[in-house]
Amino acid sequence: MISCEKMASTFSPYMVVAAFDFGTTYSGYAFSYRDMPTLVQTNQAWGDGNTNSMKTPTCVLLTPDQEFDSFGYDAENKYYSLAAENSHHGWLLFRRFKMLLHNDENISRKTLVTDINGVALPAVTIFTMAIRFLKDHLFKSADLFTSGFVTERDVKYVLTVPAIWTEKSKMFMREAAVEAGLSDSRLRLCSEPEAASIYWQSVTTLFARADQPPVLKPYMVVDLGGGTADMYVHEKLSDQTIKELYKASGGPWGGTVVDKNYIEWLTQIVGKDTMERFKTEKMMDYFDLLKDFEAKKRTVTPESEGKIAFKFYSSLNQLFEEENGCGIADKISVLGLTKMVSLNEREINIDASIVKSWFDEPIKNMIDHVLKILARPDMERVGSVLLVGGFGESKIVQEEMRRRIADKELIFPNEPSMSVLKGAVRLGHLPSLVSARVIRVRSELASE
């Protein structure tokens, strides 16, 4: 019997498949060669100087002349250094702009996206710059062409997108990718949960015992990223292809909602005027506050108790005093929060119950939607739920899923944020792995 991998190496016209996961919070790429399709390689060298990561922040930094300067950690660090010297004025930092495309039927080349200070530029320009950087970084870092046997025309591109995006948003992404240098004829868009499903199936097949073949039951994939939560229901058929049993669905319930809830909570204490001044006049401190929370929220677990310390800045307190004639500690006392919140010049210590409450909204919405799908009569055979995506690494998410989805097998794979990338590479080599999809009807979408 000829294996799927052997079939790929025999019939695929492309020597390399390269996949790009363009995320709301983080982005990355992976690739493999036709002769070794399952040996998926990723860039291991992303980092902020202290740690290495397989992904980098989805951030684009432009010069005051609106020319591309840097992307990812490099963009964040440079902007932070500029702000520290009060030299950031005129520079444009775009971050988390992917959510602009979430269910936006009016998306077009005229659509604008704003930077961290509210300066607007055409969204297609920023998306194109980001994708072009990832493509160029791939070719430079992977040394794909040094042997002389591989040319750019030998590369098949796969770009992952949320399953719940509208066709207009997907077309917008394709056009930006083509402008970034990805050949339209060699570019495939792949839904993120579908890619994760393909990767998980390849792993389970690889490690299945010969005397105990895997049970071919339908399963749900939940891709919980920074911006959105996407759900699919799949079934692996006897010919090893994957059939979609339920149309893609989901909503804006990703990890960035937790960040938004924190900033809104802090704004309720200091006031909108003070927070706006903090953003504009003390940009370095504001940006550092955002980065600190993004990192610290990953450490919050269901067992977290007492108070959790986050970075705080005396500059914010000074601005509050100018606006209100008293300090933030006085405001905390007036609000009756002295037992739950304390602060000094460097830290604000917040009771774990408050911090964990910021997770409630996106997690509840996501699980409610999962349960709604599973309750359908035609979903009765679904036996397991696979959780992938960066926010899926949260212990709070996982514990709440265990509590509320007790009658299904829950699967939390290692490196859930990389499942999408690796599955997208596999799909590029074997485009026929998905044998059937459910057509999304506009009236059904409207009712979700």
Coordinates of C-alpha atoms in Angstrom, one line a residue:
M1 CA 0.0 0.0 0.0
I2 CA 1.3 3.5 -0.9
S3 CA 1.2 5.9 2.1
C4 CA -0.3 9.3 1.9
E5 CA 3.2 10.8 2.4
K6 CA 4.5 8.7 -0.5
M7 CA 1.6 9.8 -2.7
A8 CA 2.4 13.4 -1.9
S9 CA 6.1 13.1 -2.9
T10 CA 5.1 11.2 -6.0
F11 CA 2.4 13.5 -7.4
S12 CA 2.9 16.9 -5.9
P13 CA 4.3 19.4 -8.4
Y14 CA 5.7 21.6 -5.6
M15 CA 9.0 20.9 -3.9
V16 CA 8.1 22.9 -0.7
V17 CA 4.8 23.7 1.1
A18 CA 5.0 26.9 3.2
A19 CA 2.2 27.8 5.6
F20 CA 1.6 31.2 7.2
D21 CA -0.6 31.5 10.4
F22 CA -1.5 35.2 10.5
G23 CA -2.9 35.6 14.0
T24 CA -4.6 38.4 15.9
T25 CA -2.0 38.4 18.6
Y26 CA 0.9 36.2 17.2
S27 CA 2.0 35.1 13.7
G28 CA 4.4 32.5 12.4
Y29 CA 5.2 30.1 9.5
A30 CA 6.1 26.5 8.9
F31 CA 7.2 24.5 5.9
S32 CA 8.3 21.0 4.7
Y33 CA 9.8 19.5 1.6
R34 CA 7.9 17.2 -0.8
D35 CA 10.2 14.3 -0.1
M36 CA 9.8 14.6 3.7
P37 CA 6.3 16.2 4.1
T38 CA 5.8 15.2 7.7
L39 CA 9.1 16.8 8.8
V40 CA 7.5 20.2 9.4
Q41 CA 10.0 22.9 10.3
T42 CA 9.3 26.2 12.1
N43 CA 11.3 29.2 12.9
Q44 CA 12.6 28.7 16.5
A45 CA 14.3 32.0 16.8
W46 CA 11.5 34.5 17.3
G47 CA 12.1 36.3 20.6
D48 CA 12.2 39.5 22.6
G49 CA 15.8 39.1 23.8
N50 CA 14.8 37.1 26.8
T51 CA 13.0 34.1 25.4
N52 CA 12.6 32.3 22.1
S53 CA 9.3 31.5 20.6
M54 CA 7.9 29.8 17.5
K55 CA 5.7 32.9 16.8
T56 CA 6.1 36.6 17.0
P57 CA 3.6 39.4 17.8
T58 CA 1.4 40.6 14.9
C59 CA 2.8 44.1 15.0
V60 CA 3.8 46.4 12.1
L61 CA 5.9 49.5 12.7
L62 CA 6.1 52.3 10.2
T63 CA 8.5 55.2 10.0
P64 CA 7.1 58.8 10.2
D65 CA 7.3 58.7 6.4
Q66 CA 4.9 55.7 6.5
E67 CA 7.5 53.3 5.2
F68 CA 7.8 49.8 6.6
D69 CA 10.4 49.5 9.4
S70 CA 9.9 46.2 11.3
F71 CA 7.5 43.5 12.4
G72 CA 6.9 41.4 15.5
Y73 CA 9.1 41.6 18.5
D74 CA 11.5 43.9 16.6
A75 CA 8.6 46.3 16.0
E76 CA 7.5 46.2 19.7
N77 CA 11.0 46.7 21.0
K78 CA 11.9 49.5 18.7
Y79 CA 8.7 51.4 19.5
Y80 CA 9.3 50.9 23.2
S81 CA 12.8 52.3 22.9
L82 CA 11.5 55.3 20.9
A83 CA 8.9 56.0 23.5
A84 CA 11.5 55.7 26.3
E85 CA 13.3 58.6 24.6
N86 CA 10.1 60.4 23.8
S87 CA 11.0 60.0 20.1
H88 CA 8.1 57.9 19.0
H89 CA 5.9 60.8 17.8
G90 CA 5.1 60.2 14.1
W91 CA 5.9 56.6 14.2
L92 CA 3.0 54.2 13.6
L93 CA 2.5 50.9 15.4
F94 CA -0.3 48.7 14.2
R95 CA -1.2 45.7 16.4
R96 CA -4.1 43.2 16.6
F97 CA -5.5 44.6 13.4
K98 CA -6.7 41.2 12.1
M99 CA -10.0 41.6 14.0
L100 CA -10.9 44.3 11.5
L101 CA -11.9 41.4 9.1
H102 CA -14.2 39.6 11.6
N103 CA -17.6 39.4 9.9
D104 CA -17.2 42.7 8.1
E105 CA -19.3 42.5 5.0
N106 CA -18.3 46.1 4.0
I107 CA -14.5 45.3 3.9
S108 CA -12.8 46.8 0.8
R109 CA -9.6 48.3 -0.4
K110 CA -10.7 51.6 1.1
T111 CA -11.2 50.1 4.6
L112 CA -8.9 51.8 7.1
V113 CA -7.1 50.5 10.2
T114 CA -5.8 52.6 13.1
D115 CA -2.5 52.4 14.9
I116 CA -2.0 52.5 18.6
N117 CA -2.5 56.3 18.6
G118 CA -5.6 56.2 16.3
V119 CA -3.8 57.2 13.1
A120 CA -5.6 55.6 10.1
L121 CA -4.1 54.0 7.0
P122 CA -5.5 51.6 4.3
A123 CA -5.9 48.2 5.9
V124 CA -4.7 46.4 2.8
T125 CA -1.4 48.3 3.0
I126 CA -0.7 47.0 6.6
F127 CA -1.9 43.4 5.9
T128 CA 0.3 43.3 2.8
M129 CA 3.4 44.6 4.7
A130 CA 2.9 42.0 7.4
I131 CA 2.5 39.0 5.0
R132 CA 5.4 40.2 2.9
F133 CA 7.6 40.3 6.0
L134 CA 6.7 36.7 6.9
K135 CA 7.4 35.5 3.4
D136 CA 10.8 37.3 3.2
H137 CA 11.7 36.0 6.6
L138 CA 10.9 32.5 5.7
F139 CA 13.2 32.5 2.6
K140 CA 16.0 34.2 4.5
S141 CA 15.9 32.1 7.6
A142 CA 15.1 28.7 6.1
D143 CA 17.8 29.1 3.4
L144 CA 15.3 27.5 0.9
F145 CA 17.2 28.6 -2.1
T146 CA 20.9 28.1 -1.1
S147 CA 21.0 24.7 -2.7
G148 CA 20.0 26.0 -6.1
F149 CA 17.5 23.2 -6.5
V150 CA 14.5 25.1 -5.2
T151 CA 13.2 28.3 -6.7
E152 CA 10.3 30.5 -5.6
R153 CA 8.1 28.9 -8.3
D154 CA 8.6 25.5 -6.5
V155 CA 6.7 26.7 -3.4
K156 CA 3.1 26.1 -2.6
Y157 CA 1.7 28.6 -0.2
V158 CA -1.1 28.0 2.4
L159 CA -2.5 30.9 4.4
T160 CA -4.7 30.1 7.3
V161 CA -7.9 32.2 8.1
P162 CA -10.7 32.0 10.6
A163 CA -13.4 29.6 9.4
I164 CA -16.2 32.1 10.4
W165 CA -14.8 35.0 8.2
T166 CA -17.1 36.2 5.4
E167 CA -16.1 35.5 1.8
K168 CA -15.3 39.2 1.4
S169 CA -12.8 39.0 4.3
K170 CA -11.2 35.9 2.9
M171 CA -10.9 37.6 -0.5
F172 CA -9.4 40.7 1.1
M173 CA -6.8 38.4 2.7
R174 CA -6.0 36.7 -0.5
E175 CA -5.5 40.0 -2.4
A176 CA -3.2 41.3 0.3
A177 CA -1.2 38.0 0.1
V178 CA -0.9 38.3 -3.6
E179 CA 0.3 41.9 -3.3
A180 CA 2.8 40.7 -0.8
G181 CA 4.4 38.3 -3.4
L182 CA 2.5 35.1 -2.9
S183 CA 1.6 33.7 -6.3
D184 CA -2.2 33.5 -6.7
S185 CA -2.0 30.3 -8.6
R186 CA 0.1 28.7 -5.9
L187 CA -1.9 30.1 -2.9
R188 CA -4.5 28.2 -0.9
L189 CA -6.5 29.6 1.9
C190 CA -7.2 27.1 4.7
S191 CA -9.5 27.5 7.7
E192 CA -7.7 27.4 11.0
P193 CA -9.8 24.7 12.7
E194 CA -9.7 22.6 9.6
A195 CA -5.9 22.7 9.6
A196 CA -5.8 21.8 13.3
S197 CA -8.1 18.9 12.6
I198 CA -5.8 17.6 9.9
Y199 CA -2.7 17.8 12.1
W200 CA -4.4 16.1 15.0
Q201 CA -5.6 13.3 12.7
S202 CA -2.1 12.8 11.3
V203 CA -0.7 12.6 14.9
T204 CA -3.3 10.1 16.1
T205 CA -2.8 7.9 13.0
L206 CA 0.9 8.0 13.5
F207 CA 0.8 6.8 17.1
A208 CA -2.2 4.4 16.8
R209 CA -1.5 0.8 17.8
A210 CA -1.7 -1.7 15.0
D211 CA -3.9 -4.0 17.1
Q212 CA -6.2 -1.1 18.2
P213 CA -7.1 1.0 15.2
P214 CA -8.6 4.5 16.0
V215 CA -12.3 4.6 16.4
L216 CA -13.7 6.8 13.6
K217 CA -16.2 8.9 15.6
P218 CA -17.1 12.5 14.7
Y219 CA -15.3 15.1 16.7
M220 CA -15.4 18.8 17.3
V221 CA -12.4 21.2 16.8
V222 CA -12.4 24.4 18.8
D223 CA -9.7 26.8 17.6
L224 CA -9.5 29.4 20.4
G225 CA -7.0 32.1 19.3
G226 CA -6.4 35.7 20.3
G227 CA -9.3 37.1 18.4
T228 CA -11.9 34.5 17.5
A229 CA -13.2 31.1 18.5
D230 CA -13.9 28.8 15.5
M231 CA -15.7 25.5 15.7
Y232 CA -15.9 22.7 13.2
V233 CA -17.3 19.2 13.5
H234 CA -15.4 16.6 11.5
E235 CA -15.4 12.9 10.9
K236 CA -12.5 10.8 9.6
L237 CA -13.6 8.4 6.9
S238 CA -12.3 4.9 6.2
D239 CA -10.3 6.2 3.2
Q240 CA -8.4 8.6 5.7
T241 CA -10.0 11.7 4.3
I242 CA -12.0 14.2 6.5
K243 CA -15.6 15.0 6.1
E244 CA -17.1 18.2 7.6
L245 CA -20.4 17.4 9.4
Y246 CA -21.3 20.9 10.7
K247 CA -20.7 24.3 9.1
A248 CA -18.0 26.5 10.6
S249 CA -19.3 28.8 13.4
G250 CA -18.0 30.8 16.4
G251 CA -17.5 34.4 17.4
P252 CA -15.1 37.0 18.8
W253 CA -14.3 35.2 22.0
G254 CA -10.5 35.0 21.9
G255 CA -7.9 35.9 24.5
T256 CA -7.8 39.6 23.6
V257 CA -11.2 40.0 25.2
V258 CA -9.4 39.4 28.6
D259 CA -7.0 42.2 27.8
K260 CA -9.9 44.5 26.8
N261 CA -11.6 43.7 30.1
Y262 CA -8.5 44.6 32.1
I263 CA -8.1 47.9 30.4
E264 CA -11.8 48.7 30.8
W265 CA -11.6 47.8 34.5
L266 CA -8.6 50.1 34.9
T267 CA -10.3 52.8 33.0
Q268 CA -13.3 52.7 35.3
I269 CA -11.0 53.5 38.2
V270 CA -8.8 56.2 36.6
G271 CA -11.4 57.6 34.2
K272 CA -11.4 58.0 30.4
D273 CA -9.6 61.3 30.4
T274 CA -6.8 60.1 32.5
M275 CA -6.4 56.9 30.4
E276 CA -6.3 58.9 27.2
R277 CA -3.6 61.2 28.5
F278 CA -1.7 58.1 29.7
K279 CA -1.8 56.7 26.2
T280 CA -0.7 59.9 24.5
E281 CA 1.7 61.5 27.0
K282 CA 3.2 58.4 28.6
M283 CA 3.2 56.0 25.7
M284 CA 6.2 54.0 26.9
D285 CA 4.5 53.2 30.2
Y286 CA 1.2 52.5 28.6
F287 CA 2.7 50.1 26.0
D288 CA 4.7 48.3 28.7
L289 CA 1.6 47.9 30.8
L290 CA -0.1 46.1 27.8
K291 CA 2.9 43.9 27.3
D292 CA 3.1 43.0 31.0
F293 CA -0.5 42.0 31.2
E294 CA -0.3 39.9 28.0
A295 CA 2.5 37.9 29.6
K296 CA 1.1 37.8 33.1
K297 CA -2.4 36.6 32.2
R298 CA -0.9 33.3 31.0
T299 CA 0.1 32.5 34.5
V300 CA -3.4 32.8 35.9
T301 CA -5.0 29.4 36.8
P302 CA -8.2 28.3 38.5
E303 CA -6.1 27.7 41.6
S304 CA -4.8 31.3 41.7
E305 CA -5.5 32.9 45.0
G306 CA -4.7 36.1 46.9
K307 CA -3.5 39.1 44.9
I308 CA -1.8 39.0 41.5
A309 CA 0.7 41.8 40.8
F310 CA 0.7 43.7 37.6
K311 CA 3.0 46.5 36.5
F312 CA 1.9 50.0 37.6
Y313 CA 3.3 53.4 36.9
S314 CA 3.6 56.5 39.1
S315 CA 3.1 58.5 35.8
L316 CA -0.5 57.2 35.7
N317 CA -1.1 58.3 39.3
Q318 CA 0.4 61.7 38.6
L319 CA -2.0 62.2 35.7
F320 CA -4.9 61.1 37.8
E321 CA -4.0 63.6 40.5
E322 CA -3.9 66.4 37.9
E323 CA -7.3 65.4 36.7
N324 CA -9.0 64.7 40.1
G325 CA -7.0 66.4 42.8
C326 CA -6.4 63.1 44.7
G327 CA -4.5 59.8 44.1
I328 CA -5.7 56.6 42.7
A329 CA -5.5 55.0 46.1
D330 CA -8.1 57.4 47.3
K331 CA -10.4 56.4 44.4
I332 CA -9.9 52.7 45.2
S333 CA -11.0 53.5 48.8
V334 CA -14.1 55.4 47.6
L335 CA -15.0 52.4 45.5
G336 CA -14.7 50.1 48.5
L337 CA -11.9 48.1 46.9
T338 CA -9.2 48.5 49.5
K339 CA -9.3 44.8 50.5
M340 CA -9.2 43.7 46.9
V341 CA -6.8 46.2 45.3
S342 CA -3.6 47.8 46.5
L343 CA -0.9 49.7 44.7
N344 CA 2.5 51.2 45.0
E345 CA 4.7 53.0 42.5
R346 CA 5.6 49.8 40.7
E347 CA 2.7 47.4 41.0
I348 CA -1.0 47.2 41.3
N349 CA -2.0 44.1 43.2
I350 CA -5.5 42.8 42.2
D351 CA -7.4 40.0 43.9
A352 CA -7.4 36.8 41.9
S353 CA -11.2 36.7 41.9
I354 CA -11.3 40.0 40.0
V355 CA -8.6 38.9 37.5
K356 CA -10.3 35.6 36.8
S357 CA -13.6 37.4 36.2
W358 CA -12.0 39.0 33.1
F359 CA -11.9 35.5 31.6
D360 CA -15.5 34.8 32.2
E361 CA -17.1 36.5 29.2
P362 CA -15.1 34.9 26.3
I363 CA -15.0 31.5 28.0
K364 CA -18.7 31.4 28.7
N365 CA -19.6 32.5 25.2
M366 CA -17.3 29.9 23.7
I367 CA -18.6 27.0 25.8
D368 CA -22.2 28.0 25.4
H369 CA -21.8 27.9 21.6
V370 CA -20.0 24.5 21.8
L371 CA -22.9 23.1 23.9
K372 CA -25.5 24.5 21.6
I373 CA -23.9 22.6 18.7
L374 CA -23.5 19.4 20.6
A375 CA -27.1 19.5 21.7
R376 CA -28.3 19.2 18.1
P377 CA -29.8 15.7 17.3
D378 CA -27.5 15.3 14.3
M379 CA -24.4 15.8 16.6
E380 CA -25.3 13.0 19.0
R381 CA -22.4 10.8 17.7
V382 CA -19.7 13.4 18.4
G383 CA -17.4 11.8 20.9
S384 CA -14.6 14.3 21.6
V385 CA -13.7 17.9 21.5
L386 CA -10.2 19.1 20.4
L387 CA -9.0 22.4 21.8
V388 CA -6.3 24.3 19.9
G389 CA -5.1 27.9 19.5
G390 CA -3.1 30.1 21.8
F391 CA -5.9 31.0 24.2
G392 CA -6.6 27.3 24.4
E393 CA -3.4 26.9 26.5
S394 CA -5.1 28.8 29.3
K395 CA -5.6 26.5 32.4
I396 CA -8.8 28.5 33.2
V397 CA -10.2 27.7 29.8
Q398 CA -9.4 24.0 30.1
E399 CA -10.8 23.7 33.6
E400 CA -14.0 25.3 32.7
M401 CA -14.4 23.1 29.7
R402 CA -13.8 20.0 31.9
R403 CA -16.5 21.3 34.3
R404 CA -19.2 22.1 31.7
I405 CA -18.5 19.5 29.0
A406 CA -18.3 16.4 31.2
D407 CA -19.8 13.9 28.8
K408 CA -17.2 14.2 26.0
E409 CA -13.6 13.3 25.7
L410 CA -11.6 16.6 25.9
I411 CA -8.3 16.7 24.0
F412 CA -5.7 19.3 24.9
P413 CA -2.7 18.7 22.6
N414 CA 0.9 19.8 23.3
E415 CA 1.7 23.1 21.5
P416 CA -1.9 23.8 20.6
S417 CA -0.9 27.1 19.0
M418 CA 1.2 25.2 16.4
S419 CA -1.4 22.7 15.4
V420 CA -2.9 25.0 12.8
L421 CA 0.4 25.7 11.1
K422 CA 1.5 22.1 11.0
G423 CA -1.9 21.0 9.7
A424 CA -1.8 23.7 7.0
V425 CA 1.5 22.3 5.7
R426 CA 0.1 18.8 5.6
L427 CA -3.0 20.0 3.7
G428 CA -0.7 21.8 1.2
H429 CA 0.9 18.5 0.3
L430 CA -2.4 16.5 0.3
P431 CA -5.1 18.9 -0.8
S432 CA -7.7 16.1 -1.1
L433 CA -7.6 15.3 2.6
V434 CA -10.9 17.1 3.1
S435 CA -13.5 15.2 1.1
A436 CA -16.7 17.1 1.8
R437 CA -17.8 20.4 3.4
V438 CA -21.1 21.8 4.6
I439 CA -22.3 24.8 2.5
R440 CA -22.9 27.9 4.6
V441 CA -26.3 29.4 3.9
R442 CA -26.7 33.2 4.5
S443 CA -29.9 32.7 6.5
E444 CA -28.1 30.2 8.7
L445 CA -25.3 32.6 9.3
A446 CA -27.6 35.4 10.3
S447 CA -29.3 33.2 12.9
E448 CA -26.0 32.2 14.7

